Amino acid sequence: GEDKRTAILYTLLSQNLGRSPARHRCLCHQRRTVCLRTPHVTCQAASNVLVKTISFMKNLPSFHLLPREDQLLLLHSCWVPLFLLGLVQEMVTFEVMETPAPSMLKKILLAGQSKGQEPEQTQPTLAAVQRLQCCLNTFWSLDLSPKEYAYLKGAILFNPDVPGLRASLYIESLQREAQRALQEVLQPLHPEDQGRFARVLLIASTLKSIPPALITDLFFRPVIGNADIIELITEML
């Protein structure tokens, strides 16, 4: 007993035992952190989709007519759902695996050593990734044509509800035009499915609920490190 009390490891454990909140020891299946199973392949595919997404915006004459401030506001607001549509269109699939947790001894020994340093990078949770995959699977079930994808991207990009827009009325007219074009494409392709237009827009709205942090941490953090994704896509634009 006396030897145990004076052991270095015992001392470290006893000092930190009371300071470890229960929520950090939660082994709930849904809250476990995950990472890409094949990051090299998946991140390369995701980067290609991001480049195509920005190119789509750059090649729209109506987008170039907008004030530069409005272009950036739309970019920052809509890049995630547009990127996700690109993943669906390019049929990019991915698998995740559980992130190996650091040992208790490592946590104890490194406790208090990160003060003043950059915060530890966050990891996506299994629940968040499963929700993302569910959205992608729902879109794949729609089996959209290339024209449907193009007009749907336009309807998402030209969002007049983004705060701070200077040309919101013009952007609203562009959104109506894209939605009208999408509806005109849908009618001859699916004449028997009268509710397809509303269903496509409804499912597209779910993409806006996916947090940008999840997309950044999952697909781009392994490549860009601590760089700001917004700064990078702004430079690309």
mmCIF file of C-alpha atoms in Angstrom:
data_model
loop_
_atom_site.group_PDB
_atom_site.id
_atom_site.type_symbol
_atom_site.label_atom_id
_atom_site.label_comp_id
_atom_site.label_asym_id
_atom_site.label_seq_id
_atom_site.Cartn_x
_atom_site.Cartn_y
_atom_site.Cartn_z
ATOM 1 C CA GLY A 1 0.000 0.000 0.000
ATOM 2 C CA GLU A 2 2.751 2.464 0.880
ATOM 3 C CA ASP A 3 4.576 1.748 -2.381
ATOM 4 C CA LYS A 4 1.416 2.379 -4.419
ATOM 5 C CA ARG A 5 0.819 5.774 -2.827
ATOM 6 C CA THR A 6 4.283 6.975 -3.739
ATOM 7 C CA ALA A 7 4.319 5.633 -7.294
ATOM 8 C CA ILE A 8 4.513 8.329 -9.976
ATOM 9 C CA LEU A 9 1.754 6.801 -12.063
ATOM 10 C CA TYR A 10 -0.523 6.457 -9.038
ATOM 11 C CA THR A 11 0.088 10.095 -8.142
ATOM 12 C CA LEU A 12 -0.772 11.255 -11.652
ATOM 13 C CA LEU A 13 -3.910 9.156 -11.735
ATOM 14 C CA SER A 14 -5.138 10.299 -8.371
ATOM 15 C CA GLN A 15 -4.564 13.958 -9.257
ATOM 16 C CA ASN A 16 -6.535 13.776 -12.495
ATOM 17 C CA LEU A 17 -9.232 11.322 -11.504
ATOM 18 C CA GLY A 18 -11.526 13.957 -10.069
ATOM 19 C CA ARG A 19 -11.045 16.410 -12.931
ATOM 20 C CA SER A 20 -12.237 14.173 -15.771
ATOM 21 C CA PRO A 21 -15.858 14.993 -16.665
ATOM 22 C CA ALA A 22 -18.057 12.012 -17.400
ATOM 23 C CA ARG A 23 -19.036 13.360 -20.800
ATOM 24 C CA HIS A 24 -15.439 12.874 -22.037
ATOM 25 C CA ARG A 25 -15.600 9.198 -21.103
ATOM 26 C CA CYS A 26 -18.890 8.589 -22.888
ATOM 27 C CA LEU A 27 -18.692 5.487 -25.060
ATOM 28 C CA CYS A 28 -22.066 6.102 -26.723
ATOM 29 C CA HIS A 29 -21.955 4.623 -30.224
ATOM 30 C CA GLN A 30 -23.354 7.737 -31.886
ATOM 31 C CA ARG A 31 -20.913 10.130 -30.195
ATOM 32 C CA ARG A 32 -17.768 8.257 -31.143
ATOM 33 C CA THR A 33 -15.465 10.236 -33.377
ATOM 34 C CA VAL A 34 -14.646 8.915 -36.837
ATOM 35 C CA CYS A 35 -12.316 9.616 -39.740
ATOM 36 C CA LEU A 36 -12.122 8.581 -43.380
ATOM 37 C CA ARG A 37 -11.078 4.984 -43.983
ATOM 38 C CA THR A 38 -9.199 5.926 -47.171
ATOM 39 C CA PRO A 39 -8.372 9.626 -46.730
ATOM 40 C CA HIS A 40 -5.974 9.853 -49.685
ATOM 41 C CA VAL A 41 -8.541 8.621 -52.215
ATOM 42 C CA THR A 42 -11.574 10.344 -50.709
ATOM 43 C CA CYS A 43 -9.888 13.707 -50.106
ATOM 44 C CA GLN A 44 -8.607 13.743 -53.688
ATOM 45 C CA ALA A 45 -12.115 13.082 -55.007
ATOM 46 C CA ALA A 46 -13.572 15.735 -52.683
ATOM 47 C CA SER A 47 -10.974 18.280 -53.820
ATOM 48 C CA ASN A 48 -11.879 17.635 -57.451
ATOM 49 C CA VAL A 49 -15.554 18.170 -56.657
ATOM 50 C CA LEU A 50 -14.762 21.428 -54.856
ATOM 51 C CA VAL A 51 -12.808 22.710 -57.859
ATOM 52 C CA LYS A 52 -15.733 21.856 -60.169
ATOM 53 C CA THR A 53 -18.138 23.551 -57.755
ATOM 54 C CA ILE A 54 -16.198 26.821 -57.791
ATOM 55 C CA SER A 55 -15.792 26.566 -61.580
ATOM 56 C CA PHE A 56 -19.556 26.217 -61.930
ATOM 57 C CA MET A 57 -20.009 29.508 -60.100
ATOM 58 C CA LYS A 58 -17.252 31.280 -62.023
ATOM 59 C CA ASN A 59 -18.714 30.234 -65.378
ATOM 60 C CA LEU A 60 -22.173 31.691 -64.695
ATOM 61 C CA PRO A 61 -22.468 35.098 -66.454
ATOM 62 C CA SER A 62 -25.330 36.093 -64.148
ATOM 63 C CA PHE A 63 -23.087 35.455 -61.148
ATOM 64 C CA HIS A 64 -20.393 37.751 -62.577
ATOM 65 C CA LEU A 65 -22.918 40.572 -62.882
ATOM 66 C CA LEU A 66 -23.391 40.621 -59.118
ATOM 67 C CA PRO A 67 -21.410 42.991 -56.884
ATOM 68 C CA ARG A 68 -18.242 41.409 -55.559
ATOM 69 C CA GLU A 69 -19.587 41.590 -52.009
ATOM 70 C CA ASP A 70 -22.694 39.634 -53.017
ATOM 71 C CA GLN A 71 -20.591 37.024 -54.806
ATOM 72 C CA LEU A 72 -18.618 36.377 -51.636
ATOM 73 C CA LEU A 73 -21.727 36.263 -49.451
ATOM 74 C CA LEU A 74 -23.340 33.693 -51.741
ATOM 75 C CA LEU A 75 -20.108 31.701 -51.904
ATOM 76 C CA HIS A 76 -19.717 31.542 -48.128
ATOM 77 C CA SER A 77 -23.388 30.693 -47.632
ATOM 78 C CA CYS A 78 -23.904 28.128 -50.385
ATOM 79 C CA TRP A 79 -20.607 26.328 -50.949
ATOM 80 C CA VAL A 80 -21.508 23.384 -48.695
ATOM 81 C CA PRO A 81 -24.851 22.377 -50.321
ATOM 82 C CA LEU A 82 -23.335 22.973 -53.793
ATOM 83 C CA PHE A 83 -20.347 20.814 -52.868
ATOM 84 C CA LEU A 84 -22.641 18.070 -51.570
ATOM 85 C CA LEU A 85 -24.627 18.148 -54.800
ATOM 86 C CA GLY A 86 -21.307 17.707 -56.580
ATOM 87 C CA LEU A 87 -20.525 14.655 -54.453
ATOM 88 C CA VAL A 88 -23.869 13.167 -55.428
ATOM 89 C CA GLN A 89 -23.449 13.979 -59.128
ATOM 90 C CA GLU A 90 -19.910 12.564 -59.220
ATOM 91 C CA MET A 91 -21.037 9.467 -57.281
ATOM 92 C CA VAL A 92 -18.376 9.959 -54.606
ATOM 93 C CA THR A 93 -18.780 7.358 -51.871
ATOM 94 C CA PHE A 94 -16.750 7.041 -48.687
ATOM 95 C CA GLU A 95 -16.400 4.940 -45.578
ATOM 96 C CA VAL A 96 -15.379 5.972 -42.091
ATOM 97 C CA MET A 97 -13.768 4.197 -39.186
ATOM 98 C CA GLU A 98 -13.589 4.965 -35.498
ATOM 99 C CA THR A 99 -10.818 7.354 -34.521
ATOM 100 C CA PRO A 100 -8.372 5.660 -32.149
ATOM 101 C CA ALA A 101 -8.639 7.331 -28.761
ATOM 102 C CA PRO A 102 -5.456 8.501 -27.005
ATOM 103 C CA SER A 103 -4.452 6.439 -24.008
ATOM 104 C CA MET A 104 -5.362 7.596 -20.532
ATOM 105 C CA LEU A 105 -1.660 7.864 -19.644
ATOM 106 C CA LYS A 106 -1.018 10.131 -22.646
ATOM 107 C CA LYS A 107 -3.923 12.385 -21.630
ATOM 108 C CA ILE A 108 -2.559 12.648 -18.111
ATOM 109 C CA LEU A 109 1.030 13.303 -19.114
ATOM 110 C CA LEU A 110 0.033 15.950 -21.654
ATOM 111 C CA ALA A 111 -2.542 17.627 -19.406
ATOM 112 C CA GLY A 112 -1.873 21.324 -19.163
ATOM 113 C CA GLN A 113 0.864 21.213 -21.826
ATOM 114 C CA SER A 114 -1.295 22.727 -24.598
ATOM 115 C CA LYS A 115 -1.932 26.074 -22.925
ATOM 116 C CA GLY A 116 -1.209 28.913 -25.314
ATOM 117 C CA GLN A 117 -1.050 26.537 -28.253
ATOM 118 C CA GLU A 118 -3.583 26.005 -31.044
ATOM 119 C CA PRO A 119 -6.670 24.050 -29.977
ATOM 120 C CA GLU A 120 -6.822 20.380 -30.834
ATOM 121 C CA GLN A 121 -8.585 19.664 -34.118
ATOM 122 C CA THR A 122 -12.146 18.447 -33.832
ATOM 123 C CA GLN A 123 -13.242 15.107 -35.225
ATOM 124 C CA PRO A 124 -16.614 14.297 -36.858
ATOM 125 C CA THR A 125 -18.964 12.107 -34.869
ATOM 126 C CA LEU A 126 -20.483 8.921 -36.186
ATOM 127 C CA ALA A 127 -23.998 10.356 -35.855
ATOM 128 C CA ALA A 128 -23.134 13.421 -37.939
ATOM 129 C CA VAL A 129 -21.525 11.345 -40.691
ATOM 130 C CA GLN A 130 -24.473 8.938 -40.793
ATOM 131 C CA ARG A 131 -26.833 11.894 -41.197
ATOM 132 C CA LEU A 132 -24.700 13.198 -44.055
ATOM 133 C CA GLN A 133 -24.671 9.810 -45.773
ATOM 134 C CA CYS A 134 -28.440 9.585 -45.369
ATOM 135 C CA CYS A 135 -28.847 12.915 -47.225
ATOM 136 C CA LEU A 136 -26.561 11.740 -50.026
ATOM 137 C CA ASN A 137 -28.388 8.407 -50.340
ATOM 138 C CA THR A 138 -31.733 10.214 -50.585
ATOM 139 C CA PHE A 139 -30.420 12.290 -53.471
ATOM 140 C CA TRP A 140 -29.044 9.234 -55.254
ATOM 141 C CA SER A 141 -32.512 7.702 -55.075
ATOM 142 C CA LEU A 142 -33.847 10.661 -57.131
ATOM 143 C CA ASP A 143 -31.531 9.780 -60.052
ATOM 144 C CA LEU A 144 -31.288 13.364 -61.328
ATOM 145 C CA SER A 145 -30.256 14.179 -64.888
ATOM 146 C CA PRO A 146 -27.349 16.558 -65.660
ATOM 147 C CA LYS A 147 -29.806 19.370 -66.488
ATOM 148 C CA GLU A 148 -31.656 18.824 -63.234
ATOM 149 C CA TYR A 149 -28.395 19.107 -61.326
ATOM 150 C CA ALA A 150 -27.450 22.314 -63.164
ATOM 151 C CA TYR A 151 -30.733 24.119 -62.543
ATOM 152 C CA LEU A 152 -30.935 22.871 -58.958
ATOM 153 C CA LYS A 153 -27.447 24.246 -58.294
ATOM 154 C CA GLY A 154 -28.604 27.584 -59.678
ATOM 155 C CA ALA A 155 -31.654 27.580 -57.419
ATOM 156 C CA ILE A 156 -29.429 26.905 -54.395
ATOM 157 C CA LEU A 157 -26.712 29.390 -55.331
ATOM 158 C CA PHE A 158 -28.996 32.359 -55.954
ATOM 159 C CA ASN A 159 -30.450 32.546 -52.470
ATOM 160 C CA PRO A 160 -32.001 35.992 -51.811
ATOM 161 C CA ASP A 161 -32.368 35.231 -48.093
ATOM 162 C CA VAL A 162 -28.638 35.510 -47.389
ATOM 163 C CA PRO A 163 -28.207 38.507 -45.022
ATOM 164 C CA GLY A 164 -26.362 41.558 -46.313
ATOM 165 C CA LEU A 165 -27.001 41.176 -50.043
ATOM 166 C CA ARG A 166 -27.064 44.387 -52.062
ATOM 167 C CA ALA A 167 -28.792 42.927 -55.130
ATOM 168 C CA SER A 168 -31.283 40.683 -53.342
ATOM 169 C CA LEU A 169 -34.150 41.459 -55.754
ATOM 170 C CA TYR A 170 -32.034 40.543 -58.771
ATOM 171 C CA ILE A 171 -30.823 37.386 -57.013
ATOM 172 C CA GLU A 172 -34.423 36.457 -56.213
ATOM 173 C CA SER A 173 -35.320 36.764 -59.901
ATOM 174 C CA LEU A 174 -32.389 34.501 -60.782
ATOM 175 C CA GLN A 175 -33.595 31.918 -58.275
ATOM 176 C CA ARG A 176 -37.116 31.981 -59.730
ATOM 177 C CA GLU A 177 -35.660 31.575 -63.202
ATOM 178 C CA ALA A 178 -33.594 28.567 -62.124
ATOM 179 C CA GLN A 179 -36.582 26.978 -60.384
ATOM 180 C CA ARG A 180 -38.785 27.545 -63.418
ATOM 181 C CA ALA A 181 -36.168 25.967 -65.683
ATOM 182 C CA LEU A 182 -35.892 23.001 -63.311
ATOM 183 C CA GLN A 183 -39.653 22.512 -63.362
ATOM 184 C CA GLU A 184 -39.745 22.669 -67.160
ATOM 185 C CA VAL A 185 -37.062 19.991 -67.354
ATOM 186 C CA LEU A 186 -38.832 17.757 -64.864
ATOM 187 C CA GLN A 187 -42.204 17.686 -66.613
ATOM 188 C CA PRO A 188 -41.177 15.865 -69.825
ATOM 189 C CA LEU A 189 -38.693 13.610 -68.004
ATOM 190 C CA HIS A 190 -41.158 12.495 -65.315
ATOM 191 C CA PRO A 191 -44.695 13.223 -66.577
ATOM 192 C CA GLU A 192 -46.224 10.668 -64.211
ATOM 193 C CA ASP A 193 -44.565 12.132 -61.106
ATOM 194 C CA GLN A 194 -46.389 15.409 -60.433
ATOM 195 C CA GLY A 195 -44.804 15.890 -57.013
ATOM 196 C CA ARG A 196 -41.189 15.461 -58.105
ATOM 197 C CA PHE A 197 -40.439 19.185 -58.337
ATOM 198 C CA ALA A 198 -41.522 19.873 -54.757
ATOM 199 C CA ARG A 199 -39.756 16.738 -53.541
ATOM 200 C CA VAL A 200 -36.474 17.715 -55.200
ATOM 201 C CA LEU A 201 -36.555 21.183 -53.611
ATOM 202 C CA LEU A 202 -37.471 19.715 -50.226
ATOM 203 C CA ILE A 203 -34.623 17.213 -50.269
ATOM 204 C CA ALA A 204 -32.247 19.938 -51.475
ATOM 205 C CA SER A 205 -33.152 22.014 -48.426
ATOM 206 C CA THR A 206 -31.786 19.260 -46.169
ATOM 207 C CA LEU A 207 -28.292 19.881 -47.562
ATOM 208 C CA LYS A 208 -28.307 23.337 -45.996
ATOM 209 C CA SER A 209 -28.573 21.760 -42.552
ATOM 210 C CA ILE A 210 -25.195 20.021 -42.879
ATOM 211 C CA PRO A 211 -22.648 22.045 -40.840
ATOM 212 C CA PRO A 212 -19.700 23.443 -42.820
ATOM 213 C CA ALA A 213 -17.407 22.357 -39.975
ATOM 214 C CA LEU A 214 -18.375 18.720 -40.576
ATOM 215 C CA ILE A 215 -17.558 18.935 -44.292
ATOM 216 C CA THR A 216 -14.278 20.732 -43.606
ATOM 217 C CA ASP A 217 -13.114 18.353 -40.870
ATOM 218 C CA LEU A 218 -14.120 15.219 -42.754
ATOM 219 C CA PHE A 219 -13.003 15.948 -46.329
ATOM 220 C CA PHE A 220 -10.489 18.810 -46.237
ATOM 221 C CA ARG A 221 -8.786 19.006 -42.838
ATOM 222 C CA PRO A 222 -6.470 16.074 -43.664
ATOM 223 C CA VAL A 223 -5.251 18.107 -46.675
ATOM 224 C CA ILE A 224 -5.320 21.762 -45.595
ATOM 225 C CA GLY A 225 -4.433 21.293 -41.918
ATOM 226 C CA ASN A 226 -5.293 24.395 -39.884
ATOM 227 C CA ALA A 227 -5.839 26.600 -42.945
ATOM 228 C CA ASP A 228 -9.166 28.450 -43.254
ATOM 229 C CA ILE A 229 -11.366 26.778 -45.881
ATOM 230 C CA ILE A 230 -13.262 30.033 -46.485
ATOM 231 C CA GLU A 231 -10.054 31.843 -47.376
ATOM 232 C CA LEU A 232 -9.089 29.033 -49.733
ATOM 233 C CA ILE A 233 -12.359 28.940 -51.658
ATOM 234 C CA THR A 234 -12.400 32.742 -51.811
ATOM 235 C CA GLU A 235 -8.993 32.638 -53.488
ATOM 236 C CA MET A 236 -10.278 29.953 -55.869
ATOM 237 C CA LEU A 237 -13.188 32.193 -56.840
#
